[in-house]
XYZ file of N, CA and C in Angstrom:
648
model
N 0.942 -1.614 -0.130
C -0.046 -0.226 -0.126
C 0.820 1.400 -0.397
N 0.282 2.101 -1.048
C 1.118 3.302 -0.283
C 0.445 4.521 -0.277
N 1.123 4.800 0.402
C -0.021 5.719 1.492
C 0.227 7.382 0.268
N -0.687 8.347 0.956
C -1.021 9.611 -0.109
C -0.423 10.697 1.216
N -0.989 9.792 2.293
C -0.236 11.589 3.522
C 0.225 10.158 3.902
N 1.877 11.204 3.571
C 2.838 9.936 4.689
C 3.061 10.620 5.941
N 2.244 11.931 7.179
C 2.109 11.973 7.822
C 1.483 11.167 8.942
N 0.760 10.622 7.623
C -0.416 9.706 8.968
C 0.124 8.469 9.410
N 1.261 7.814 8.716
C 1.670 6.809 8.422
C 3.286 6.942 9.537
N 3.854 8.277 9.512
C 4.404 8.450 10.676
C 4.137 8.494 11.979
N 3.040 8.965 12.228
C 2.415 8.621 13.189
C 1.869 7.257 13.783
N 0.945 6.510 13.036
C 1.187 4.947 13.182
C 2.504 4.534 13.883
N 3.563 4.891 13.462
C 5.132 4.096 13.403
C 5.653 4.527 15.302
N 4.982 6.212 15.287
C 5.635 6.921 16.184
C 4.622 6.211 18.013
N 5.579 5.838 18.142
C 5.193 5.593 20.254
C 4.961 6.754 20.805
N 4.597 5.976 22.085
C 4.217 7.483 22.706
C 5.451 7.695 23.217
N 6.147 6.990 24.269
C 7.362 8.112 24.332
C 8.647 8.199 23.160
N 8.438 8.305 21.836
C 8.519 9.045 21.186
C 8.019 10.571 21.368
N 7.033 11.142 21.162
C 6.320 11.625 21.434
C 6.223 12.817 21.960
N 6.662 12.071 23.742
C 6.839 13.151 25.026
C 8.219 13.750 24.580
N 9.288 12.821 24.247
C 10.024 13.860 24.016
C 11.225 14.997 22.545
N 9.658 14.668 22.419
C 9.151 15.503 20.888
C 7.920 16.928 21.568
N 7.926 16.673 22.391
C 6.661 18.224 22.551
C 6.322 19.131 22.133
N 7.652 19.854 21.684
C 7.902 21.062 21.080
C 7.575 20.856 19.516
N 7.969 19.610 19.209
C 7.397 20.030 17.456
C 6.354 19.109 17.599
N 4.820 19.199 19.324
C 3.372 18.604 18.534
C 4.068 17.419 17.294
N 4.169 16.027 18.206
C 4.266 15.088 17.509
C 3.380 14.131 18.295
N 1.956 13.416 17.350
C 1.216 13.036 17.631
C 1.070 11.107 17.888
N 1.322 10.367 19.339
C 1.570 9.505 19.253
C 0.701 8.399 18.469
N 0.941 6.840 18.388
C 0.352 6.150 17.499
C -1.088 5.839 18.164
N -1.448 6.173 19.297
C -2.451 5.388 20.432
C -4.207 5.728 19.676
N -4.491 6.304 19.069
C -5.542 7.013 18.783
C -5.878 6.149 17.270
N -4.758 6.161 16.855
C -4.333 5.532 15.299
C -5.005 3.662 15.751
N -4.355 3.161 17.345
C -4.028 1.741 17.076
C -5.662 1.455 17.331
N -7.071 2.394 18.637
C -7.596 2.366 18.640
C -9.153 1.825 17.629
N -8.535 2.397 16.177
C -9.056 2.575 15.378
C -8.859 1.460 14.446
N -7.206 0.749 14.714
C -7.740 0.165 13.871
C -7.776 -1.394 14.219
N -7.812 -1.121 15.520
C -8.388 -2.182 16.880
C -9.737 -3.304 15.684
N -11.054 -1.844 15.496
C -12.307 -1.351 15.410
C -11.467 -2.121 13.930
N -11.516 -2.554 12.690
C -11.431 -2.317 11.821
C -10.755 -3.653 11.673
N -9.750 -4.408 12.525
C -9.150 -5.520 11.543
C -10.232 -6.366 12.547
N -11.564 -5.795 13.833
C -12.362 -6.852 14.160
C -12.700 -7.557 13.242
N -13.485 -6.424 11.953
C -14.806 -5.827 11.369
C -14.305 -7.390 10.441
N -12.513 -7.114 10.003
C -12.301 -6.751 9.313
C -11.999 -8.608 8.776
N -11.599 -9.512 10.688
C -11.426 -10.457 10.742
C -12.687 -10.914 10.819
N -13.601 -10.769 11.313
C -15.306 -11.868 11.996
C -15.798 -11.992 10.265
N -15.842 -10.531 9.528
C -16.334 -11.046 8.203
C -15.727 -12.285 7.672
N -14.236 -12.498 7.169
C -13.164 -12.736 6.913
C -14.339 -14.616 7.988
N -14.013 -15.080 8.972
C -14.189 -16.141 8.976
C -15.601 -16.998 9.242
N -16.324 -15.586 9.055
C -18.305 -15.718 9.377
C -18.282 -16.900 7.423
N -17.370 -15.682 6.623
C -17.331 -16.290 5.215
C -16.906 -17.443 5.417
N -15.773 -18.029 5.735
C -14.617 -18.824 5.535
C -15.537 -20.261 6.070
N -16.536 -20.454 7.371
C -16.470 -21.485 8.120
C -17.935 -21.127 8.250
N -18.721 -20.984 7.556
C -20.178 -20.435 7.509
C -20.971 -21.436 8.507
N -19.843 -23.370 8.780
C -20.975 -24.224 9.735
C -20.352 -23.871 11.420
N -19.242 -23.110 11.117
C -18.880 -22.904 12.456
C -19.704 -22.487 13.803
N -19.999 -22.447 14.745
C -20.164 -22.263 15.637
C -20.040 -20.692 16.590
N -20.618 -20.155 17.472
C -20.164 -18.946 17.705
C -19.128 -18.878 18.427
N -19.765 -19.443 19.648
C -18.240 -19.625 20.156
C -17.166 -19.953 20.127
N -16.769 -21.084 19.023
C -15.300 -21.049 17.568
C -14.945 -20.079 17.123
N -16.061 -19.221 16.323
C -15.564 -17.995 16.000
C -15.183 -16.973 17.001
N -15.503 -17.597 17.477
C -15.185 -15.452 19.156
C -13.710 -16.013 18.843
N -13.082 -17.558 19.354
C -11.953 -18.253 19.743
C -11.090 -18.692 19.060
N -11.689 -17.928 17.656
C -10.656 -18.492 16.257
C -10.101 -16.728 16.341
N -11.360 -15.865 16.899
C -11.086 -14.774 16.011
C -9.809 -14.304 17.147
N -9.912 -14.652 18.454
C -9.375 -14.098 19.152
C -8.113 -13.532 19.399
N -7.476 -15.454 18.784
C -5.837 -16.200 18.392
C -5.832 -14.908 17.162
N -6.328 -14.700 16.566
C -5.281 -14.020 14.610
C -6.052 -12.041 15.865
N -6.352 -12.130 16.744
C -5.864 -10.663 17.297
C -5.102 -10.854 18.119
N -5.052 -11.041 18.766
C -4.057 -11.397 20.314
C -2.913 -10.628 19.786
N -2.800 -10.006 20.623
C -0.879 -9.518 21.084
C 0.445 -9.902 20.386
N 0.309 -11.523 21.082
C 1.503 -12.380 20.022
C 1.666 -12.928 18.860
N 0.054 -12.514 18.237
C 0.104 -13.043 16.795
C -0.525 -12.213 16.232
N -0.336 -10.720 16.787
C 0.221 -9.266 15.421
C 0.964 -9.033 15.745
N 1.345 -9.384 16.013
C 4.180 -9.757 16.928
C 4.346 -9.721 16.606
N 3.078 -11.500 16.382
C 4.039 -12.089 15.210
C 4.130 -11.323 13.131
N 3.033 -11.041 12.688
C 2.654 -10.333 11.949
C 2.859 -9.638 11.666
N 3.800 -8.685 13.021
C 4.232 -7.821 11.956
C 5.084 -7.516 12.410
N 5.953 -8.680 12.768
C 8.072 -8.835 12.521
C 7.707 -9.640 11.217
N 6.940 -9.948 9.976
C 6.750 -11.001 9.278
C 7.032 -10.054 7.873
N 6.772 -8.818 8.280
C 7.337 -7.351 7.407
C 7.676 -6.445 8.157
N 8.889 -6.829 9.070
C 9.773 -6.219 9.710
C 9.399 -4.342 9.797
N 7.774 -4.057 10.230
C 7.972 -3.826 11.568
C 8.606 -2.439 12.598
N 9.018 -3.450 13.221
C 9.756 -3.109 13.826
C 10.566 -1.940 13.676
N 11.400 -2.237 12.493
C 11.987 -1.432 12.252
C 12.184 0.220 12.059
N 10.940 0.675 11.291
C 10.298 1.387 11.389
C 9.618 2.527 13.206
N 9.422 1.368 13.454
C 9.282 2.504 15.059
C 9.388 3.984 15.832
N 9.022 4.658 15.578
C 9.512 6.224 16.193
C 9.857 5.908 17.719
N 10.418 5.727 18.620
C 10.934 5.489 20.296
C 12.071 6.005 20.889
N 11.384 6.752 22.311
C 12.349 7.709 22.632
C 12.895 6.222 23.297
N 14.733 7.580 23.378
C 15.596 6.858 23.736
C 15.206 5.827 25.196
N 15.046 6.219 25.777
C 14.285 5.381 27.697
C 14.083 4.292 26.560
N 12.982 3.850 26.108
C 12.641 2.478 25.462
C 12.742 2.067 24.246
N 13.640 2.885 23.488
C 14.540 1.697 22.274
C 16.018 1.569 23.363
N 16.140 1.623 24.742
C 17.479 1.427 25.668
C 16.657 -0.138 26.181
N 15.596 -0.205 26.216
C 15.084 -1.278 27.134
C 14.770 -2.520 26.054
N 14.921 -2.161 24.978
C 14.626 -2.931 23.910
C 12.698 -3.080 23.682
N 12.402 -1.622 23.850
C 11.071 -1.969 23.272
C 10.391 -1.521 22.040
N 11.715 -1.576 20.608
C 11.839 -1.907 19.770
C 10.913 -3.067 18.819
N 11.859 -4.704 20.490
C 10.986 -5.993 20.768
C 10.875 -6.104 21.274
N 9.817 -5.774 21.872
C 8.387 -6.321 22.665
C 7.188 -6.052 21.911
N 6.317 -7.481 22.810
C 5.634 -7.826 21.490
C 3.828 -6.876 21.444
N 4.203 -6.329 23.259
C 2.878 -5.336 22.586
C 2.713 -4.558 22.272
N 4.301 -3.196 22.072
C 4.561 -2.507 21.340
C 4.456 -2.436 19.940
N 4.872 -3.573 19.198
C 5.011 -3.868 17.901
C 3.976 -4.290 18.052
N 2.892 -4.885 18.048
C 1.157 -5.357 18.347
C 0.531 -4.336 17.440
N 0.670 -3.659 19.312
C 0.044 -1.706 18.418
C 0.197 -1.058 17.539
N 1.555 -1.149 16.901
C 2.182 -0.506 15.374
C 1.402 -0.792 14.423
N 1.560 -2.259 14.615
C 0.680 -2.841 13.242
C -1.019 -2.419 13.263
N -1.366 -2.546 14.083
C -2.784 -1.659 14.765
C -2.994 -1.161 14.133
N -1.496 0.059 14.991
C -2.502 2.530 14.139
C -2.146 2.027 13.167
N -1.335 0.565 11.894
C -0.805 0.993 10.980
C -1.896 0.674 10.063
N -2.941 -0.280 10.086
C -4.203 -0.439 10.096
C -5.183 0.300 10.509
N -4.981 0.739 11.029
C -6.150 2.671 11.218
C -5.151 3.542 10.235
N -4.516 3.396 10.067
C -3.711 4.510 9.079
C -4.476 4.253 7.264
N -3.975 2.831 7.114
C -4.493 2.939 5.593
C -5.923 2.920 5.884
N -6.946 2.577 6.874
C -7.712 3.044 7.051
C -8.543 4.330 6.842
N -7.850 5.618 6.994
C -8.330 6.545 7.055
C -7.183 7.423 5.239
N -6.790 6.532 5.248
C -5.647 7.141 4.338
C -6.166 6.999 2.996
N -6.704 5.399 2.586
C -6.914 4.248 1.738
C -8.055 4.394 1.277
N -9.501 4.168 2.992
C -10.303 3.588 2.282
C -10.431 1.986 3.786
N -11.879 1.576 3.588
C -11.695 0.502 3.850
C -11.215 -0.891 3.391
N -11.990 -0.685 1.819
C -11.421 -1.400 1.178
C -9.913 -1.959 0.754
N -8.397 -0.462 1.717
C -7.211 -1.138 0.967
C -7.202 -1.944 2.857
N -7.436 -1.137 3.452
C -7.878 -1.547 4.765
C -7.803 -3.578 5.237
N -8.329 -3.806 4.304
C -8.979 -4.513 4.483
C -7.984 -5.760 3.999
N -7.927 -5.478 2.961
C -6.377 -6.719 1.348
C -5.444 -5.984 2.328
N -4.868 -4.824 3.428
C -4.099 -5.927 4.104
C -4.301 -6.466 4.956
N -5.292 -6.137 5.821
C -5.758 -7.374 6.783
C -5.299 -9.412 6.170
N -6.230 -9.252 4.818
C -6.303 -10.210 4.552
C -4.759 -11.167 3.641
N -3.816 -10.000 3.393
C -2.766 -10.455 3.479
C -1.652 -11.129 4.176
N -1.826 -9.638 5.275
C -0.339 -10.168 5.825
C -1.462 -10.017 7.771
N -2.766 -10.764 7.530
C -2.835 -11.501 8.748
C -3.433 -12.332 8.747
N -4.652 -11.909 7.636
C -5.285 -12.977 7.530
C -5.249 -15.189 6.950
N -3.815 -15.497 6.902
C -3.356 -16.188 6.665
C -2.546 -17.837 7.463
N -2.081 -18.193 6.884
C -1.874 -19.361 8.311
C -2.830 -19.623 9.189
N -4.065 -19.930 8.907
C -4.630 -19.940 10.537
C -4.697 -20.975 11.028
N -4.281 -22.063 10.919
C -4.282 -23.321 11.457
C -2.978 -22.693 12.439
N -1.592 -22.380 12.309
C -0.611 -22.389 13.485
C -0.985 -21.160 14.313
N -2.033 -20.262 13.965
C -1.701 -19.236 14.403
C -2.726 -19.299 15.432
N -3.219 -20.323 15.031
C -4.251 -21.774 16.622
C -4.027 -21.970 17.365
N -2.849 -22.395 16.880
C -1.771 -23.527 17.667
C -0.657 -22.096 18.942
N -1.091 -20.904 18.058
C -0.007 -20.015 19.172
C -0.540 -19.953 20.080
N -2.167 -19.604 19.896
C -3.276 -19.404 20.591
C -2.997 -19.821 22.197
N -3.374 -20.736 21.696
C -4.039 -21.967 22.828
C -2.749 -22.675 23.130
N -1.513 -22.944 22.848
C -0.499 -23.907 22.760
C -0.106 -24.449 23.551
N -0.502 -23.868 24.775
C 0.152 -24.384 26.612
C -1.205 -26.394 26.141
N -1.943 -25.489 25.721
C -3.465 -26.833 26.166
C -3.585 -27.193 24.988
N -3.154 -27.171 23.517
C -2.422 -27.758 22.964
C -1.471 -29.284 22.848
N 0.000 -29.161 23.563
C 0.767 -29.884 23.408
C 0.678 -30.424 24.311
N -0.547 -30.291 25.639
C -1.339 -30.887 26.640
C -1.381 -31.946 25.948
N -2.042 -31.840 25.206
C -3.058 -33.133 24.288
C -2.136 -33.957 23.914
N -0.901 -33.234 23.163
C -0.484 -34.313 21.842
C 0.735 -35.545 22.703
N 0.909 -35.091 23.936
C 2.315 -35.301 24.727
C 0.975 -36.797 25.016
N -0.120 -36.263 26.327
C -0.340 -37.149 25.767
C -0.862 -38.410 25.011
N -1.179 -38.129 24.484
C -1.824 -38.420 23.371
C -0.540 -39.416 22.822
N 0.665 -38.477 23.045
C 1.703 -39.518 22.005
C 3.209 -40.047 22.868
N 3.372 -39.580 23.565
C 4.342 -39.567 24.347
C 4.111 -39.710 25.926
N 5.283 -40.343 26.663
C 4.970 -41.218 28.229
C 5.978 -40.005 29.215
N 6.618 -39.280 28.532
C 7.107 -37.946 29.747
C 6.102 -37.299 30.006
N 6.912 -36.592 30.790
C 5.929 -35.113 31.723
C 6.300 -33.979 30.399
N 5.051 -32.547 31.278
C 5.766 -30.999 30.092
C 5.799 -30.563 31.366
N 7.343 -29.870 31.450
C 7.618 -29.360 32.715
C 8.054 -27.944 32.172
N 7.913 -26.066 32.444
C 8.426 -24.857 31.748
C 9.409 -25.189 33.270
N 10.615 -24.277 32.059
C 11.615 -23.663 33.444
C 11.378 -22.327 32.998
N 11.746 -21.316 33.306
C 11.989 -19.712 33.757
C 13.653 -19.761 33.628
N 14.239 -18.920 32.667
C 15.946 -19.196 32.698
C 16.284 -17.981 32.618
N 15.169 -17.695 32.758
C 16.276 -15.241 32.647
C 14.816 -14.153 32.739
N 15.397 -14.044 33.678
C 14.524 -12.752 34.004
C 15.005 -11.338 34.144
N 14.697 -10.037 32.984
C 15.021 -8.723 32.634
C 14.256 -7.701 32.747
N 14.901 -6.363 33.085
C 13.832 -5.741 33.529
C 13.698 -4.976 34.356
N 13.044 -3.062 34.886
C 12.318 -3.322 35.794
C 11.040 -4.201 36.641
N 11.221 -4.176 37.781
C 9.221 -4.412 37.631
C 8.153 -3.868 36.050
N 7.764 -2.594 36.254
C 6.860 -2.020 35.262
C 7.316 -2.769 33.958
N 8.568 -3.437 34.104
C 8.433 -3.230 31.832
C 9.398 -4.966 32.193
N 9.299 -6.024 32.784
C 9.208 -7.119 32.952
C 9.841 -7.658 31.343
N 10.575 -9.031 31.605
C 11.072 -9.470 30.484
C 10.961 -10.953 30.693
N 10.698 -12.043 30.321
C 10.830 -13.946 31.004
C 10.945 -14.416 29.979
N 11.682 -15.001 29.689
C 12.219 -16.161 28.499
C 12.171 -17.548 30.108
N 12.190 -18.215 28.482
C 11.014 -19.739 29.404
C 12.077 -20.451 28.521
N 11.862 -21.641 29.285
C 11.892 -23.111 28.236
C 11.466 -24.529 28.109
N 10.167 -25.311 27.660
C 9.743 -26.379 27.878
C 10.564 -27.820 27.426
N 10.864 -28.090 28.869
C 11.381 -29.881 28.321
C 9.763 -31.145 28.111
N 10.385 -31.795 27.290
C 9.172 -32.570 27.510
C 10.471 -34.167 28.169
N 9.900 -34.158 29.541
C 11.116 -35.117 30.281
C 12.093 -34.537 30.190
N 13.497 -34.925 29.469
C 14.673 -34.124 29.786
C 14.382 -33.281 28.921
N 14.410 -33.248 27.841
C 15.198 -32.514 26.400
C 14.235 -31.031 26.232
N 14.546 -30.189 26.444
C 14.338 -28.594 26.421
C 13.635 -28.844 23.963
N 12.205 -28.888 24.184
C 11.624 -28.852 23.155
C 11.401 -27.058 22.017
N 11.339 -26.428 22.972
C 11.366 -24.930 22.921
C 11.774 -24.134 24.095
N 11.829 -22.616 23.492
C 12.185 -21.381 24.312
C 10.931 -20.038 23.619
N 10.744 -19.809 25.149
C 9.619 -18.551 24.303
C 10.670 -17.381 25.619
N 9.540 -16.594 24.998
C 10.117 -14.818 25.795
C 8.472 -14.271 25.966
N 8.266 -13.146 26.694
C 7.044 -12.497 26.765
C 7.450 -11.641 28.106
N 6.161 -10.939 27.954
C 6.309 -9.560 29.219
C 5.597 -10.191 30.127
N 4.991 -11.389 30.665
C 4.692 -12.504 31.459
C 5.217 -14.033 31.671
N 5.160 -14.663 32.538
C 5.332 -16.046 32.419
C 4.705 -16.187 32.095
N 3.184 -16.651 31.977
C 2.124 -16.997 30.752
C 2.378 -17.397 29.658
N 2.974 -15.970 29.029
C 3.185 -15.442 27.937
C 4.625 -15.837 27.118
N 5.428 -16.453 28.060
C 6.988 -16.188 27.295
C 6.136 -18.545 27.868
N 5.304 -18.619 28.478
C 5.362 -20.213 28.066
C 4.347 -20.649 27.174
N 3.278 -19.808 26.524
C 2.836 -19.809 25.306
C 4.169 -19.424 23.974
N 4.303 -19.350 24.173
C 5.391 -19.168 22.513
C 6.908 -20.587 22.647
N 6.798 -20.318 23.792
C 7.973 -21.852 24.356
C 6.784 -23.108 23.401
N 5.286 -23.256 24.197
C 5.146 -24.357 24.251
C 4.024 -24.472 22.458
N 4.633 -23.387 21.285
C 4.134 -23.180 20.364
C 5.668 -23.802 19.479
N 6.756 -23.500 20.070
C 7.954 -23.872 19.071
C 7.996 -25.351 19.401
N 6.997 -25.857 20.457
C 7.453 -27.207 20.637
C 6.775 -27.756 19.735
N 5.695 -27.024 20.360
C 4.460 -27.667 18.800
C 5.312 -28.287 17.294
N 6.060 -26.908 16.425
C 6.464 -27.074 15.643
C 6.807 -28.154 15.891
N 7.716 -27.910 16.630
C 9.276 -29.167 16.921
C 8.868 -30.938 16.879
N 7.556 -31.040 16.813
C 6.794 -32.085 17.252
C 6.471 -32.205 15.611
N 5.565 -31.488 15.226
C 5.282 -31.636 13.988
C 6.457 -31.871 12.601
N 7.226 -30.947 13.529
C 8.299 -31.634 11.772
C 8.706 -32.965 12.058
N 8.680 -33.301 13.369
C 9.831 -34.477 13.704
C 8.513 -35.631 12.816
N 7.294 -35.573 13.427
C 6.572 -36.850 12.253
C 6.396 -36.277 10.871
């Protein structure tokens, strides 16, 4: 997509930390665009799933949509187009690794959708969502509920138990980052990181599922 108003794109990439450091230039952060993009993403994904799965009940549709629009999945999609490279961050946020934080990257993805919607209309925003987010849904379903799915796979096919181990914890209390590895028996099958232990465990479990699928 090619922007008519490049300032709109700049705003979508502008984190609040950058805007706060450049107040004298009256730069706007991307939070309002994120709010708008979230709504555009929700209606686009709902419409897609409604027509893609005509026999799926409402409860399952809701769960599948949640897997598509959740923070880790959006961050995954954003990294596939290297969106993190273009973020405008304040010095402090940059120094603490904000450029690689799921929450910041996923917010920027939603802001980008909001910016495309304002700049080029709903059709262009919907096309962007279909091309870069509503793809590879089977893997995205795994990502959303990976701990449960891994548990089911291991219980059905393997004798060893699953255990999660915190191997690294860094950052101040308000901005922690956790790294967790998952073992099946004594073998490490995946490592994940996130702002919470639960998020790190989900990512580790997701990587373990992919490894098991590849082995099979």
